[in-house]
XYZ file of C-alpha atoms in Angstrom:
198
model
C 25.539 1.528 8.485
C 25.546 -0.281 11.719
C 29.306 0.270 12.377
C 29.498 3.983 12.757
C 25.899 3.755 14.122
C 27.227 1.422 17.329
C 30.821 3.696 17.269
C 29.285 6.076 19.635
C 28.082 3.542 22.169
C 31.680 0.953 21.898
C 33.524 2.507 24.489
C 30.653 3.306 27.302
C 29.374 -0.262 26.141
C 33.059 -1.631 27.303
C 32.959 0.135 30.031
C 29.162 -1.710 30.938
C 30.346 -5.019 30.078
C 33.902 -5.303 31.456
C 34.863 -6.773 34.569
C 36.930 -4.112 36.824
C 40.311 -5.931 35.588
C 39.024 -5.633 32.334
C 42.112 -4.429 29.844
C 40.116 -4.720 26.513
C 37.963 -2.929 23.776
C 34.986 -3.319 22.171
C 35.362 -2.987 18.281
C 32.640 -1.028 16.940
C 31.433 -4.756 15.204
C 31.263 -6.167 18.177
C 29.047 -3.228 19.553
C 26.906 -3.503 16.703
C 26.268 -6.444 16.986
C 25.258 -6.054 20.974
C 23.290 -3.757 20.678
C 21.172 -4.705 18.072
C 20.898 -8.187 19.861
C 19.354 -5.933 22.513
C 17.329 -4.248 20.286
C 15.824 -6.856 18.395
C 15.917 -9.373 21.845
C 17.716 -11.796 19.246
C 20.576 -11.362 15.927
C 21.456 -13.259 13.076
C 25.134 -11.683 12.076
C 26.774 -13.576 9.505
C 30.430 -12.264 9.681
C 34.242 -12.635 8.542
C 36.674 -14.830 10.876
C 38.375 -12.415 13.070
C 35.554 -10.591 13.534
C 34.846 -11.270 16.975
C 32.276 -13.710 17.261
C 33.413 -15.670 20.640
C 33.164 -12.705 22.555
C 30.012 -11.260 21.628
C 28.219 -15.247 22.039
C 29.913 -15.763 25.229
C 28.317 -11.290 26.862
C 25.054 -12.008 25.055
C 23.421 -13.433 27.615
C 24.767 -10.470 29.710
C 23.370 -8.224 27.280
C 19.967 -9.899 27.547
C 20.187 -9.948 31.094
C 19.403 -13.775 30.334
C 18.988 -16.473 33.481
C 19.837 -19.339 31.528
C 21.801 -19.309 28.599
C 23.702 -22.262 26.447
C 25.791 -21.257 23.900
C 26.428 -24.527 21.179
C 28.898 -24.763 19.052
C 30.728 -27.558 16.782
C 32.403 -29.996 18.504
C 36.212 -29.997 16.559
C 36.098 -26.198 18.788
C 34.199 -27.136 22.123
C 38.067 -27.259 23.479
C 39.475 -24.099 21.855
C 36.073 -22.235 22.519
C 36.390 -23.198 26.447
C 39.659 -22.031 26.651
C 38.868 -19.473 24.478
C 35.628 -17.781 26.811
C 37.829 -18.217 29.809
C 40.695 -15.942 29.289
C 37.395 -13.647 27.757
C 36.071 -13.648 31.415
C 39.373 -12.418 33.160
C 37.915 -9.099 30.868
C 34.320 -9.324 30.804
C 30.895 -10.320 32.489
C 30.557 -13.452 31.668
C 27.220 -15.310 32.915
C 28.418 -17.180 35.415
C 25.448 -19.367 34.643
C 27.025 -19.621 30.604
C 26.298 -23.404 29.911
C 28.258 -24.662 26.750
C 28.207 -27.431 24.249
C 28.496 -28.972 21.237
C 25.461 -29.940 18.403
C 26.317 -33.334 19.195
C 25.930 -33.717 23.141
C 22.840 -32.045 22.100
C 21.686 -34.530 19.617
C 23.530 -37.420 21.904
C 21.103 -36.799 24.965
C 18.545 -38.911 25.666
C 14.591 -37.854 24.858
C 15.591 -35.608 22.011
C 12.535 -33.817 21.921
C 13.280 -32.848 25.560
C 16.926 -32.946 25.921
C 16.999 -29.025 26.064
C 13.762 -28.536 28.299
C 16.139 -31.095 31.270
C 18.485 -28.893 30.986
C 19.486 -26.188 33.512
C 17.081 -28.334 35.809
C 14.386 -28.754 33.930
C 14.070 -25.091 33.090
C 15.835 -24.653 29.937
C 17.629 -22.071 28.271
C 16.159 -18.813 27.675
C 18.694 -17.624 25.637
C 20.872 -19.555 22.827
C 23.497 -18.669 21.322
C 24.511 -20.361 17.793
C 28.249 -20.516 17.398
C 28.998 -21.524 13.660
C 25.271 -21.828 13.012
C 25.419 -22.359 9.550
C 26.108 -26.091 11.318
C 22.218 -25.588 12.175
C 20.848 -24.972 8.221
C 18.630 -27.432 6.610
C 15.286 -27.769 8.800
C 12.195 -29.888 8.193
C 11.397 -32.753 6.438
C 14.461 -34.714 5.261
C 17.030 -31.566 7.794
C 18.878 -32.079 10.184
C 17.544 -33.770 13.080
C 19.621 -31.343 15.528
C 18.182 -28.353 13.624
C 14.789 -29.961 13.844
C 14.888 -30.803 17.132
C 16.339 -26.642 18.264
C 13.010 -25.647 15.968
C 10.914 -27.708 18.167
C 11.839 -26.407 21.163
C 11.730 -23.292 20.267
C 8.016 -23.407 18.887
C 7.397 -24.343 22.613
C 9.038 -22.027 23.588
C 8.714 -18.543 22.064
C 9.720 -16.761 24.633
C 13.713 -17.737 24.240
C 15.673 -15.319 22.808
C 18.482 -16.752 20.135
C 21.572 -15.570 18.229
C 22.653 -17.240 15.024
C 26.227 -16.584 14.360
C 28.268 -17.753 11.732
C 30.600 -16.608 8.858
C 29.455 -18.826 6.318
C 25.295 -18.869 6.570
C 24.464 -19.429 3.207
C 25.822 -22.268 1.209
C 22.663 -23.186 -1.377
C 20.067 -20.229 -0.390
C 17.713 -18.884 1.856
C 16.925 -22.535 2.936
C 19.756 -22.701 5.016
C 19.328 -19.805 6.757
C 15.286 -18.775 6.590
C 14.875 -20.565 9.621
C 17.636 -18.973 11.598
C 16.010 -15.576 10.660
C 13.369 -16.716 12.075
C 14.436 -17.675 15.183
C 15.820 -14.848 16.159
C 14.226 -11.798 14.630
C 10.636 -13.861 14.292
C 7.744 -11.418 13.436
C 11.135 -8.475 12.734
C 13.163 -11.314 10.334
C 13.083 -9.805 6.758
C 12.524 -13.460 5.433
C 9.289 -15.417 4.902
C 8.626 -17.458 8.227
C 7.721 -20.384 6.476
C 9.651 -23.392 4.364
C 7.028 -22.895 1.612
C 7.429 -19.500 0.960
C 11.260 -19.564 1.155
């Protein structure tokens, strides 16, 4: 039981990750997700609405000591997410280098094959957090151009860690999210790692 295992560490993680002025406390589910991310150098989390996924996404860079964390989200929640992360930063150690872009921001970048590499002064992100990651289903031939773009970047940069968070990963089956588990967990994924096997 992940929540039971994480519970003893919730107060320690809160003390580690909050700002000196911070008054909020991690929930056990948030502590469990952050511990899993640190243990596996990535995280695939399917959590219901209201479980606290945005805080986990904002703190992932701190927890994984990322230098160039990138948070991706649907364009429809970009403004709301920016405001939410600004409020979170009053209580929690959100990385100062956190870059927040919408999926369409990345899709619309010139030179699509290299757009992620051009971020952070040409160094590219070392952590990619995908909020509402169900928007990235269908990688491969005929799949989402953005999902394929991310996949190409991750194949070229296997050291990059990925966190995928969503409340609805499985719409039509394993092909919707098998590649997400692969991006996040690599050899630790419980699913086959090739589209053919999936």
